[in-house]
Amino acid sequence: MGLIPLPAALRGGVAFLTRLPVGSDEASWEAFRRTPLAFTLVGYLVGALAALPLLLPVPVPTAAALYLATLYLLTGVAHADGLADVGDAAAVHGDAERRLSVLKDSQTGVGGALALCLCLVALGLGALGVAGTLPRTAFALALAAEVGAKTGMATLVCTAQSAHEGMGSALLDANDAANLLPVAVALLPLLLVAPALGTGGVVAAALTPVATALLVGRWGENHLGGVSGDVLGAANELGRVVGVHAGVVAWTLF
């Protein structure tokens, strides 16, 4: 296989991971699904745009609300829907086949609603904490959490096995652990500027979402037989929440 053009992979990544009107075609989708690095690079874009309200001279609650609104205007609800589906599957008693049938059900049950509500409340509280720091620190923490969340997805794409045929398998089956190196390298710019922005907070915000994604992926392998597109979405949403809170805690303590 020849070299995959990064611009095409980025266009496919932006089209897949955001609602930005960049256009997409079969070639950009193919390039994206074979380039996990694009997840992290799109994380920089989404994180920077979503964090811009945190630089505004407005009250803390307003900045937090604008951050949340911008974030979901940019990314849509596809990943949140994945979290809801995983919440429903987690609430079901039974084997992997039973859980997968619930995962694929378009109806949202109590488990999904609870998971989604708790995640949004936790993210809102984390956003308040982030907005209460210095403006440039708030920007850096929100950016790092988003980059970390997307890197967590890329890590699962490179290391996990797919649960069933679908969007998840299209990504996971095209990659392996060898694709992790470019993903790790893409984190370096963020980590290199961390000393100027609060090393502990930025590092925690960037790396804890990756650990969270691995835990979510492990749950998927144990209870679903692998990782699906919904599990990837859940890893993104939960990873962002953990990253925001870990960043604020580490910045406060260190």
PDB file of C-alpha atoms in Angstrom:
ATOM      1  CA  MET A   1       0.000   0.000   0.000  1.00  0.00           C
ATOM      2  CA  GLY A   2       1.322   3.436  -0.921  1.00  0.00           C
ATOM      3  CA  LEU A   3       1.648   6.452   1.289  1.00  0.00           C
ATOM      4  CA  ILE A   4      -1.683   7.849   2.470  1.00  0.00           C
ATOM      5  CA  PRO A   5      -2.074  11.598   1.718  1.00  0.00           C
ATOM      6  CA  LEU A   6      -2.428  13.393   5.056  1.00  0.00           C
ATOM      7  CA  PRO A   7      -4.547  16.283   3.695  1.00  0.00           C
ATOM      8  CA  ALA A   8      -7.143  13.791   2.466  1.00  0.00           C
ATOM      9  CA  ALA A   9      -7.060  11.966   5.802  1.00  0.00           C
ATOM     10  CA  LEU A  10      -7.563  15.252   7.655  1.00  0.00           C
ATOM     11  CA  ARG A  11     -10.481  16.218   5.451  1.00  0.00           C
ATOM     12  CA  GLY A  12     -12.046  12.830   6.067  1.00  0.00           C
ATOM     13  CA  GLY A  13     -11.378  13.176   9.793  1.00  0.00           C
ATOM     14  CA  VAL A  14     -12.963  16.613  10.004  1.00  0.00           C
ATOM     15  CA  ALA A  15     -15.981  15.363   8.049  1.00  0.00           C
ATOM     16  CA  PHE A  16     -16.341  12.294  10.288  1.00  0.00           C
ATOM     17  CA  LEU A  17     -15.608  13.859  13.687  1.00  0.00           C
ATOM     18  CA  THR A  18     -17.199  17.297  13.291  1.00  0.00           C
ATOM     19  CA  ARG A  19     -20.067  19.110  11.617  1.00  0.00           C
ATOM     20  CA  LEU A  20     -17.771  21.526   9.795  1.00  0.00           C
ATOM     21  CA  PRO A  21     -18.766  21.738   6.102  1.00  0.00           C
ATOM     22  CA  VAL A  22     -15.522  20.505   4.554  1.00  0.00           C
ATOM     23  CA  GLY A  23     -17.088  17.994   2.203  1.00  0.00           C
ATOM     24  CA  SER A  24     -16.075  14.364   1.970  1.00  0.00           C
ATOM     25  CA  ASP A  25     -15.768  11.590  -0.571  1.00  0.00           C
ATOM     26  CA  GLU A  26     -14.746   7.953  -0.687  1.00  0.00           C
ATOM     27  CA  ALA A  27     -11.049   8.790  -1.069  1.00  0.00           C
ATOM     28  CA  SER A  28     -10.948  11.050   2.015  1.00  0.00           C
ATOM     29  CA  TRP A  29     -12.881   8.489   4.082  1.00  0.00           C
ATOM     30  CA  GLU A  30     -10.475   5.731   3.035  1.00  0.00           C
ATOM     31  CA  ALA A  31      -7.503   7.942   3.860  1.00  0.00           C
ATOM     32  CA  PHE A  32      -8.959   8.843   7.255  1.00  0.00           C
ATOM     33  CA  ARG A  33      -9.849   5.318   8.356  1.00  0.00           C
ATOM     34  CA  ARG A  34      -6.301   4.186   7.648  1.00  0.00           C
ATOM     35  CA  THR A  35      -4.718   7.188   9.428  1.00  0.00           C
ATOM     36  CA  PRO A  36      -5.389   7.213  13.203  1.00  0.00           C
ATOM     37  CA  LEU A  37      -3.083  10.232  13.441  1.00  0.00           C
ATOM     38  CA  ALA A  38      -5.944  12.258  11.965  1.00  0.00           C
ATOM     39  CA  PHE A  39      -7.985  11.762  15.163  1.00  0.00           C
ATOM     40  CA  THR A  40      -5.390  13.621  17.223  1.00  0.00           C
ATOM     41  CA  LEU A  41      -4.895  16.363  14.638  1.00  0.00           C
ATOM     42  CA  VAL A  42      -8.638  16.973  14.443  1.00  0.00           C
ATOM     43  CA  GLY A  43      -8.583  17.107  18.248  1.00  0.00           C
ATOM     44  CA  TYR A  44      -6.297  20.136  18.017  1.00  0.00           C
ATOM     45  CA  LEU A  45      -8.746  21.849  15.664  1.00  0.00           C
ATOM     46  CA  VAL A  46     -11.874  21.082  17.678  1.00  0.00           C
ATOM     47  CA  GLY A  47     -10.185  21.800  20.988  1.00  0.00           C
ATOM     48  CA  ALA A  48      -8.870  25.187  19.887  1.00  0.00           C
ATOM     49  CA  LEU A  49     -12.192  26.317  18.425  1.00  0.00           C
ATOM     50  CA  ALA A  50     -14.256  25.085  21.378  1.00  0.00           C
ATOM     51  CA  ALA A  51     -11.879  26.724  23.867  1.00  0.00           C
ATOM     52  CA  LEU A  52     -12.045  30.192  22.292  1.00  0.00           C
ATOM     53  CA  PRO A  53     -14.982  31.332  24.507  1.00  0.00           C
ATOM     54  CA  LEU A  54     -12.797  30.668  27.540  1.00  0.00           C
ATOM     55  CA  LEU A  55     -10.613  33.598  26.447  1.00  0.00           C
ATOM     56  CA  LEU A  56     -13.512  36.060  26.453  1.00  0.00           C
ATOM     57  CA  PRO A  57     -13.861  38.632  29.277  1.00  0.00           C
ATOM     58  CA  VAL A  58     -17.208  37.253  30.457  1.00  0.00           C
ATOM     59  CA  PRO A  59     -18.395  35.743  33.772  1.00  0.00           C
ATOM     60  CA  VAL A  60     -17.201  32.215  34.512  1.00  0.00           C
ATOM     61  CA  PRO A  61     -20.622  30.532  34.096  1.00  0.00           C
ATOM     62  CA  THR A  62     -21.111  32.283  30.742  1.00  0.00           C
ATOM     63  CA  ALA A  63     -17.694  31.186  29.493  1.00  0.00           C
ATOM     64  CA  ALA A  64     -18.416  27.606  30.567  1.00  0.00           C
ATOM     65  CA  ALA A  65     -21.809  27.624  28.833  1.00  0.00           C
ATOM     66  CA  LEU A  66     -20.333  29.061  25.639  1.00  0.00           C
ATOM     67  CA  TYR A  67     -17.605  26.400  25.689  1.00  0.00           C
ATOM     68  CA  LEU A  68     -20.205  23.623  25.934  1.00  0.00           C
ATOM     69  CA  ALA A  69     -22.397  25.138  23.226  1.00  0.00           C
ATOM     70  CA  THR A  70     -19.473  25.634  20.865  1.00  0.00           C
ATOM     71  CA  LEU A  71     -18.188  22.129  21.508  1.00  0.00           C
ATOM     72  CA  TYR A  72     -21.436  20.406  20.543  1.00  0.00           C
ATOM     73  CA  LEU A  73     -22.137  22.771  17.662  1.00  0.00           C
ATOM     74  CA  LEU A  74     -18.756  21.697  16.296  1.00  0.00           C
ATOM     75  CA  THR A  75     -18.958  17.982  16.983  1.00  0.00           C
ATOM     76  CA  GLY A  76     -22.655  17.197  16.880  1.00  0.00           C
ATOM     77  CA  VAL A  77     -24.224  14.424  18.921  1.00  0.00           C
ATOM     78  CA  ALA A  78     -22.924  11.278  17.220  1.00  0.00           C
ATOM     79  CA  HIS A  79     -20.434  10.473  20.007  1.00  0.00           C
ATOM     80  CA  ALA A  80     -22.962  11.358  22.701  1.00  0.00           C
ATOM     81  CA  ASP A  81     -25.391   8.967  21.028  1.00  0.00           C
ATOM     82  CA  GLY A  82     -22.693   6.295  21.222  1.00  0.00           C
ATOM     83  CA  LEU A  83     -22.363   6.919  24.941  1.00  0.00           C
ATOM     84  CA  ALA A  84     -26.128   6.571  25.372  1.00  0.00           C
ATOM     85  CA  ASP A  85     -26.098   3.261  23.486  1.00  0.00           C
ATOM     86  CA  VAL A  86     -23.243   1.969  25.614  1.00  0.00           C
ATOM     87  CA  GLY A  87     -25.115   3.070  28.741  1.00  0.00           C
ATOM     88  CA  ASP A  88     -28.104   1.022  27.648  1.00  0.00           C
ATOM     89  CA  ALA A  89     -25.910  -2.005  26.916  1.00  0.00           C
ATOM     90  CA  ALA A  90     -24.190  -1.677  30.297  1.00  0.00           C
ATOM     91  CA  ALA A  91     -27.548  -1.695  32.074  1.00  0.00           C
ATOM     92  CA  VAL A  92     -28.585  -4.999  30.479  1.00  0.00           C
ATOM     93  CA  HIS A  93     -28.046  -8.346  32.157  1.00  0.00           C
ATOM     94  CA  GLY A  94     -26.943 -11.085  29.808  1.00  0.00           C
ATOM     95  CA  ASP A  95     -24.183 -12.205  27.483  1.00  0.00           C
ATOM     96  CA  ALA A  96     -22.364 -10.230  24.783  1.00  0.00           C
ATOM     97  CA  GLU A  97     -24.966 -11.109  22.157  1.00  0.00           C
ATOM     98  CA  ARG A  98     -27.756  -9.685  24.304  1.00  0.00           C
ATOM     99  CA  ARG A  99     -25.795  -6.518  25.030  1.00  0.00           C
ATOM    100  CA  LEU A 100     -24.961  -6.058  21.333  1.00  0.00           C
ATOM    101  CA  SER A 101     -28.632  -6.324  20.398  1.00  0.00           C
ATOM    102  CA  VAL A 102     -29.423  -3.542  22.867  1.00  0.00           C
ATOM    103  CA  LEU A 103     -26.441  -1.514  21.617  1.00  0.00           C
ATOM    104  CA  LYS A 104     -27.867  -1.560  18.085  1.00  0.00           C
ATOM    105  CA  ASP A 105     -31.375  -0.606  19.215  1.00  0.00           C
ATOM    106  CA  SER A 106     -32.220   2.960  18.185  1.00  0.00           C
ATOM    107  CA  GLN A 107     -34.380   3.458  21.281  1.00  0.00           C
ATOM    108  CA  THR A 108     -32.676   5.125  24.267  1.00  0.00           C
ATOM    109  CA  GLY A 109     -33.429   3.487  27.602  1.00  0.00           C
ATOM    110  CA  VAL A 110     -32.909   4.471  31.209  1.00  0.00           C
ATOM    111  CA  GLY A 111     -29.271   3.325  31.214  1.00  0.00           C
ATOM    112  CA  GLY A 112     -28.441   5.472  28.205  1.00  0.00           C
ATOM    113  CA  ALA A 113     -30.300   8.504  29.491  1.00  0.00           C
ATOM    114  CA  LEU A 114     -28.577   8.239  32.863  1.00  0.00           C
ATOM    115  CA  ALA A 115     -25.118   7.834  31.309  1.00  0.00           C
ATOM    116  CA  LEU A 116     -25.640  10.812  29.021  1.00  0.00           C
ATOM    117  CA  CYS A 117     -27.062  13.064  31.751  1.00  0.00           C
ATOM    118  CA  LEU A 118     -24.270  12.242  34.196  1.00  0.00           C
ATOM    119  CA  CYS A 119     -21.657  12.856  31.500  1.00  0.00           C
ATOM    120  CA  LEU A 120     -23.101  16.246  30.532  1.00  0.00           C
ATOM    121  CA  VAL A 121     -23.457  17.352  34.151  1.00  0.00           C
ATOM    122  CA  ALA A 122     -19.880  16.280  34.882  1.00  0.00           C
ATOM    123  CA  LEU A 123     -18.619  18.081  31.779  1.00  0.00           C
ATOM    124  CA  GLY A 124     -20.502  21.217  32.759  1.00  0.00           C
ATOM    125  CA  LEU A 125     -18.993  21.175  36.232  1.00  0.00           C
ATOM    126  CA  GLY A 126     -15.565  20.568  34.738  1.00  0.00           C
ATOM    127  CA  ALA A 127     -16.088  23.466  32.358  1.00  0.00           C
ATOM    128  CA  LEU A 128     -16.872  25.720  35.322  1.00  0.00           C
ATOM    129  CA  GLY A 129     -13.621  24.630  36.938  1.00  0.00           C
ATOM    130  CA  VAL A 130     -11.643  25.252  33.755  1.00  0.00           C
ATOM    131  CA  ALA A 131     -13.254  28.658  33.174  1.00  0.00           C
ATOM    132  CA  GLY A 132     -12.322  29.634  36.722  1.00  0.00           C
ATOM    133  CA  THR A 133      -8.597  29.418  35.978  1.00  0.00           C
ATOM    134  CA  LEU A 134      -6.522  31.987  34.112  1.00  0.00           C
ATOM    135  CA  PRO A 135      -7.786  32.520  30.533  1.00  0.00           C
ATOM    136  CA  ARG A 136      -4.741  31.061  28.796  1.00  0.00           C
ATOM    137  CA  THR A 137      -4.701  28.155  31.239  1.00  0.00           C
ATOM    138  CA  ALA A 138      -8.399  27.523  30.608  1.00  0.00           C
ATOM    139  CA  PHE A 139      -7.750  27.490  26.866  1.00  0.00           C
ATOM    140  CA  ALA A 140      -4.831  25.083  27.259  1.00  0.00           C
ATOM    141  CA  LEU A 141      -6.729  22.681  29.531  1.00  0.00           C
ATOM    142  CA  ALA A 142      -9.773  22.526  27.250  1.00  0.00           C
ATOM    143  CA  LEU A 143      -7.523  22.044  24.222  1.00  0.00           C
ATOM    144  CA  ALA A 144      -5.520  19.307  25.944  1.00  0.00           C
ATOM    145  CA  ALA A 145      -8.666  17.458  27.049  1.00  0.00           C
ATOM    146  CA  GLU A 146     -10.025  17.416  23.503  1.00  0.00           C
ATOM    147  CA  VAL A 147      -6.716  16.312  21.997  1.00  0.00           C
ATOM    148  CA  GLY A 148      -6.519  13.608  24.658  1.00  0.00           C
ATOM    149  CA  ALA A 149     -10.087  12.429  23.957  1.00  0.00           C
ATOM    150  CA  LYS A 150      -9.401  12.092  20.244  1.00  0.00           C
ATOM    151  CA  THR A 151      -6.061  10.410  20.957  1.00  0.00           C
ATOM    152  CA  GLY A 152      -7.900   7.922  23.148  1.00  0.00           C
ATOM    153  CA  MET A 153     -10.116   7.043  20.199  1.00  0.00           C
ATOM    154  CA  ALA A 154      -7.040   6.650  17.991  1.00  0.00           C
ATOM    155  CA  THR A 155      -5.435   4.382  20.582  1.00  0.00           C
ATOM    156  CA  LEU A 156      -8.442   2.065  20.565  1.00  0.00           C
ATOM    157  CA  VAL A 157      -8.501   2.069  16.771  1.00  0.00           C
ATOM    158  CA  CYS A 158      -4.875   0.889  16.814  1.00  0.00           C
ATOM    159  CA  THR A 159      -5.041  -1.651  19.634  1.00  0.00           C
ATOM    160  CA  ALA A 160      -8.556  -3.070  20.070  1.00  0.00           C
ATOM    161  CA  GLN A 161     -10.499  -5.710  18.192  1.00  0.00           C
ATOM    162  CA  SER A 162     -13.843  -4.920  16.602  1.00  0.00           C
ATOM    163  CA  ALA A 163     -17.058  -6.151  18.212  1.00  0.00           C
ATOM    164  CA  HIS A 164     -19.053  -6.530  14.996  1.00  0.00           C
ATOM    165  CA  GLU A 165     -19.151  -5.399  11.397  1.00  0.00           C
ATOM    166  CA  GLY A 166     -19.919  -1.717  11.112  1.00  0.00           C
ATOM    167  CA  MET A 167     -18.356   1.721  11.474  1.00  0.00           C
ATOM    168  CA  GLY A 168     -16.085   0.559  14.279  1.00  0.00           C
ATOM    169  CA  SER A 169     -14.734  -2.417  12.344  1.00  0.00           C
ATOM    170  CA  ALA A 170     -14.089  -0.198   9.306  1.00  0.00           C
ATOM    171  CA  LEU A 171     -11.658   1.752  11.472  1.00  0.00           C
ATOM    172  CA  LEU A 172     -10.217  -0.952  13.722  1.00  0.00           C
ATOM    173  CA  ASP A 173      -9.681  -3.615  11.079  1.00  0.00           C
ATOM    174  CA  ALA A 174      -7.627  -1.205   8.943  1.00  0.00           C
ATOM    175  CA  ASN A 175      -5.061  -0.442  11.660  1.00  0.00           C
ATOM    176  CA  ASP A 176      -2.755  -2.022  14.223  1.00  0.00           C
ATOM    177  CA  ALA A 177      -0.337  -1.014  16.984  1.00  0.00           C
ATOM    178  CA  ALA A 178       2.263   0.112  14.439  1.00  0.00           C
ATOM    179  CA  ASN A 179       0.063   3.157  13.722  1.00  0.00           C
ATOM    180  CA  LEU A 180       0.408   4.365  17.317  1.00  0.00           C
ATOM    181  CA  LEU A 181       3.822   5.993  16.849  1.00  0.00           C
ATOM    182  CA  PRO A 182       2.612   8.936  14.707  1.00  0.00           C
ATOM    183  CA  VAL A 183      -0.277   9.419  17.154  1.00  0.00           C
ATOM    184  CA  ALA A 184       2.150   9.646  20.080  1.00  0.00           C
ATOM    185  CA  VAL A 185       4.394  12.054  18.174  1.00  0.00           C
ATOM    186  CA  ALA A 186       1.397  14.314  17.498  1.00  0.00           C
ATOM    187  CA  LEU A 187       1.025  14.849  21.263  1.00  0.00           C
ATOM    188  CA  LEU A 188       4.531  16.288  21.575  1.00  0.00           C
ATOM    189  CA  PRO A 189       3.716  19.912  20.566  1.00  0.00           C
ATOM    190  CA  LEU A 190       1.117  20.081  23.332  1.00  0.00           C
ATOM    191  CA  LEU A 191       3.415  18.550  25.924  1.00  0.00           C
ATOM    192  CA  LEU A 192       6.335  20.784  24.897  1.00  0.00           C
ATOM    193  CA  VAL A 193       4.387  23.981  25.572  1.00  0.00           C
ATOM    194  CA  ALA A 194       2.967  22.596  28.823  1.00  0.00           C
ATOM    195  CA  PRO A 195       5.652  24.212  31.046  1.00  0.00           C
ATOM    196  CA  ALA A 196       4.494  27.653  29.950  1.00  0.00           C
ATOM    197  CA  LEU A 197       0.851  26.860  30.696  1.00  0.00           C
ATOM    198  CA  GLY A 198       0.996  24.687  33.789  1.00  0.00           C
ATOM    199  CA  THR A 199       2.746  21.406  33.173  1.00  0.00           C
ATOM    200  CA  GLY A 200       0.762  19.195  35.530  1.00  0.00           C
ATOM    201  CA  GLY A 201      -2.628  20.373  34.333  1.00  0.00           C
ATOM    202  CA  VAL A 202      -1.934  20.115  30.610  1.00  0.00           C
ATOM    203  CA  VAL A 203      -0.253  16.725  30.869  1.00  0.00           C
ATOM    204  CA  ALA A 204      -3.068  15.351  33.036  1.00  0.00           C
ATOM    205  CA  ALA A 205      -5.743  16.736  30.710  1.00  0.00           C
ATOM    206  CA  ALA A 206      -4.048  15.197  27.681  1.00  0.00           C
ATOM    207  CA  LEU A 207      -3.129  11.763  29.041  1.00  0.00           C
ATOM    208  CA  THR A 208      -5.998  10.775  31.345  1.00  0.00           C
ATOM    209  CA  PRO A 209      -8.474  10.591  28.422  1.00  0.00           C
ATOM    210  CA  VAL A 210      -6.198   8.003  26.794  1.00  0.00           C
ATOM    211  CA  ALA A 211      -6.239   5.899  29.967  1.00  0.00           C
ATOM    212  CA  THR A 212     -10.026   6.335  30.117  1.00  0.00           C
ATOM    213  CA  ALA A 213     -10.383   5.136  26.519  1.00  0.00           C
ATOM    214  CA  LEU A 214      -8.359   2.032  27.307  1.00  0.00           C
ATOM    215  CA  LEU A 215     -10.651   1.258  30.247  1.00  0.00           C
ATOM    216  CA  VAL A 216     -13.746   1.781  28.096  1.00  0.00           C
ATOM    217  CA  GLY A 217     -12.225  -0.435  25.419  1.00  0.00           C
ATOM    218  CA  ARG A 218     -11.463  -3.111  27.989  1.00  0.00           C
ATOM    219  CA  TRP A 219     -15.089  -3.005  29.111  1.00  0.00           C
ATOM    220  CA  GLY A 220     -16.184  -3.388  25.499  1.00  0.00           C
ATOM    221  CA  GLU A 221     -13.959  -6.407  24.958  1.00  0.00           C
ATOM    222  CA  ASN A 222     -15.170  -8.043  28.185  1.00  0.00           C
ATOM    223  CA  HIS A 223     -18.889  -7.350  27.729  1.00  0.00           C
ATOM    224  CA  LEU A 224     -19.416  -6.913  23.987  1.00  0.00           C
ATOM    225  CA  GLY A 225     -16.650  -9.049  22.539  1.00  0.00           C
ATOM    226  CA  GLY A 226     -14.793  -6.028  21.179  1.00  0.00           C
ATOM    227  CA  VAL A 227     -14.963  -2.321  20.397  1.00  0.00           C
ATOM    228  CA  SER A 228     -17.719  -0.840  18.246  1.00  0.00           C
ATOM    229  CA  GLY A 229     -18.341   2.636  16.884  1.00  0.00           C
ATOM    230  CA  ASP A 230     -20.552   3.320  19.900  1.00  0.00           C
ATOM    231  CA  VAL A 231     -17.725   2.329  22.255  1.00  0.00           C
ATOM    232  CA  LEU A 232     -15.404   4.728  20.416  1.00  0.00           C
ATOM    233  CA  GLY A 233     -17.969   7.495  20.880  1.00  0.00           C
ATOM    234  CA  ALA A 234     -18.329   6.688  24.568  1.00  0.00           C
ATOM    235  CA  ALA A 235     -14.543   6.736  24.980  1.00  0.00           C
ATOM    236  CA  ASN A 236     -14.452  10.209  23.435  1.00  0.00           C
ATOM    237  CA  GLU A 237     -17.204  11.643  25.645  1.00  0.00           C
ATOM    238  CA  LEU A 238     -15.970  10.083  28.881  1.00  0.00           C
ATOM    239  CA  GLY A 239     -12.347  10.834  28.073  1.00  0.00           C
ATOM    240  CA  ARG A 240     -13.104  14.522  27.591  1.00  0.00           C
ATOM    241  CA  VAL A 241     -14.884  14.700  30.959  1.00  0.00           C
ATOM    242  CA  VAL A 242     -12.041  12.956  32.777  1.00  0.00           C
ATOM    243  CA  GLY A 243      -9.460  15.102  30.996  1.00  0.00           C
ATOM    244  CA  VAL A 244     -11.127  18.384  31.948  1.00  0.00           C
ATOM    245  CA  HIS A 245     -11.451  17.414  35.613  1.00  0.00           C
ATOM    246  CA  ALA A 246      -7.974  15.888  35.834  1.00  0.00           C
ATOM    247  CA  GLY A 247      -6.500  19.001  34.252  1.00  0.00           C
ATOM    248  CA  VAL A 248      -8.132  21.344  36.758  1.00  0.00           C
ATOM    249  CA  VAL A 249      -7.195  19.139  39.727  1.00  0.00           C
ATOM    250  CA  ALA A 250      -3.561  18.822  38.600  1.00  0.00           C
ATOM    251  CA  TRP A 251      -3.295  22.546  37.848  1.00  0.00           C
ATOM    252  CA  THR A 252      -4.691  23.355  41.284  1.00  0.00           C
ATOM    253  CA  LEU A 253      -2.408  20.962  43.155  1.00  0.00           C
ATOM    254  CA  PHE A 254       0.803  21.397  41.182  1.00  0.00           C
TER     255      PHE A 254
END
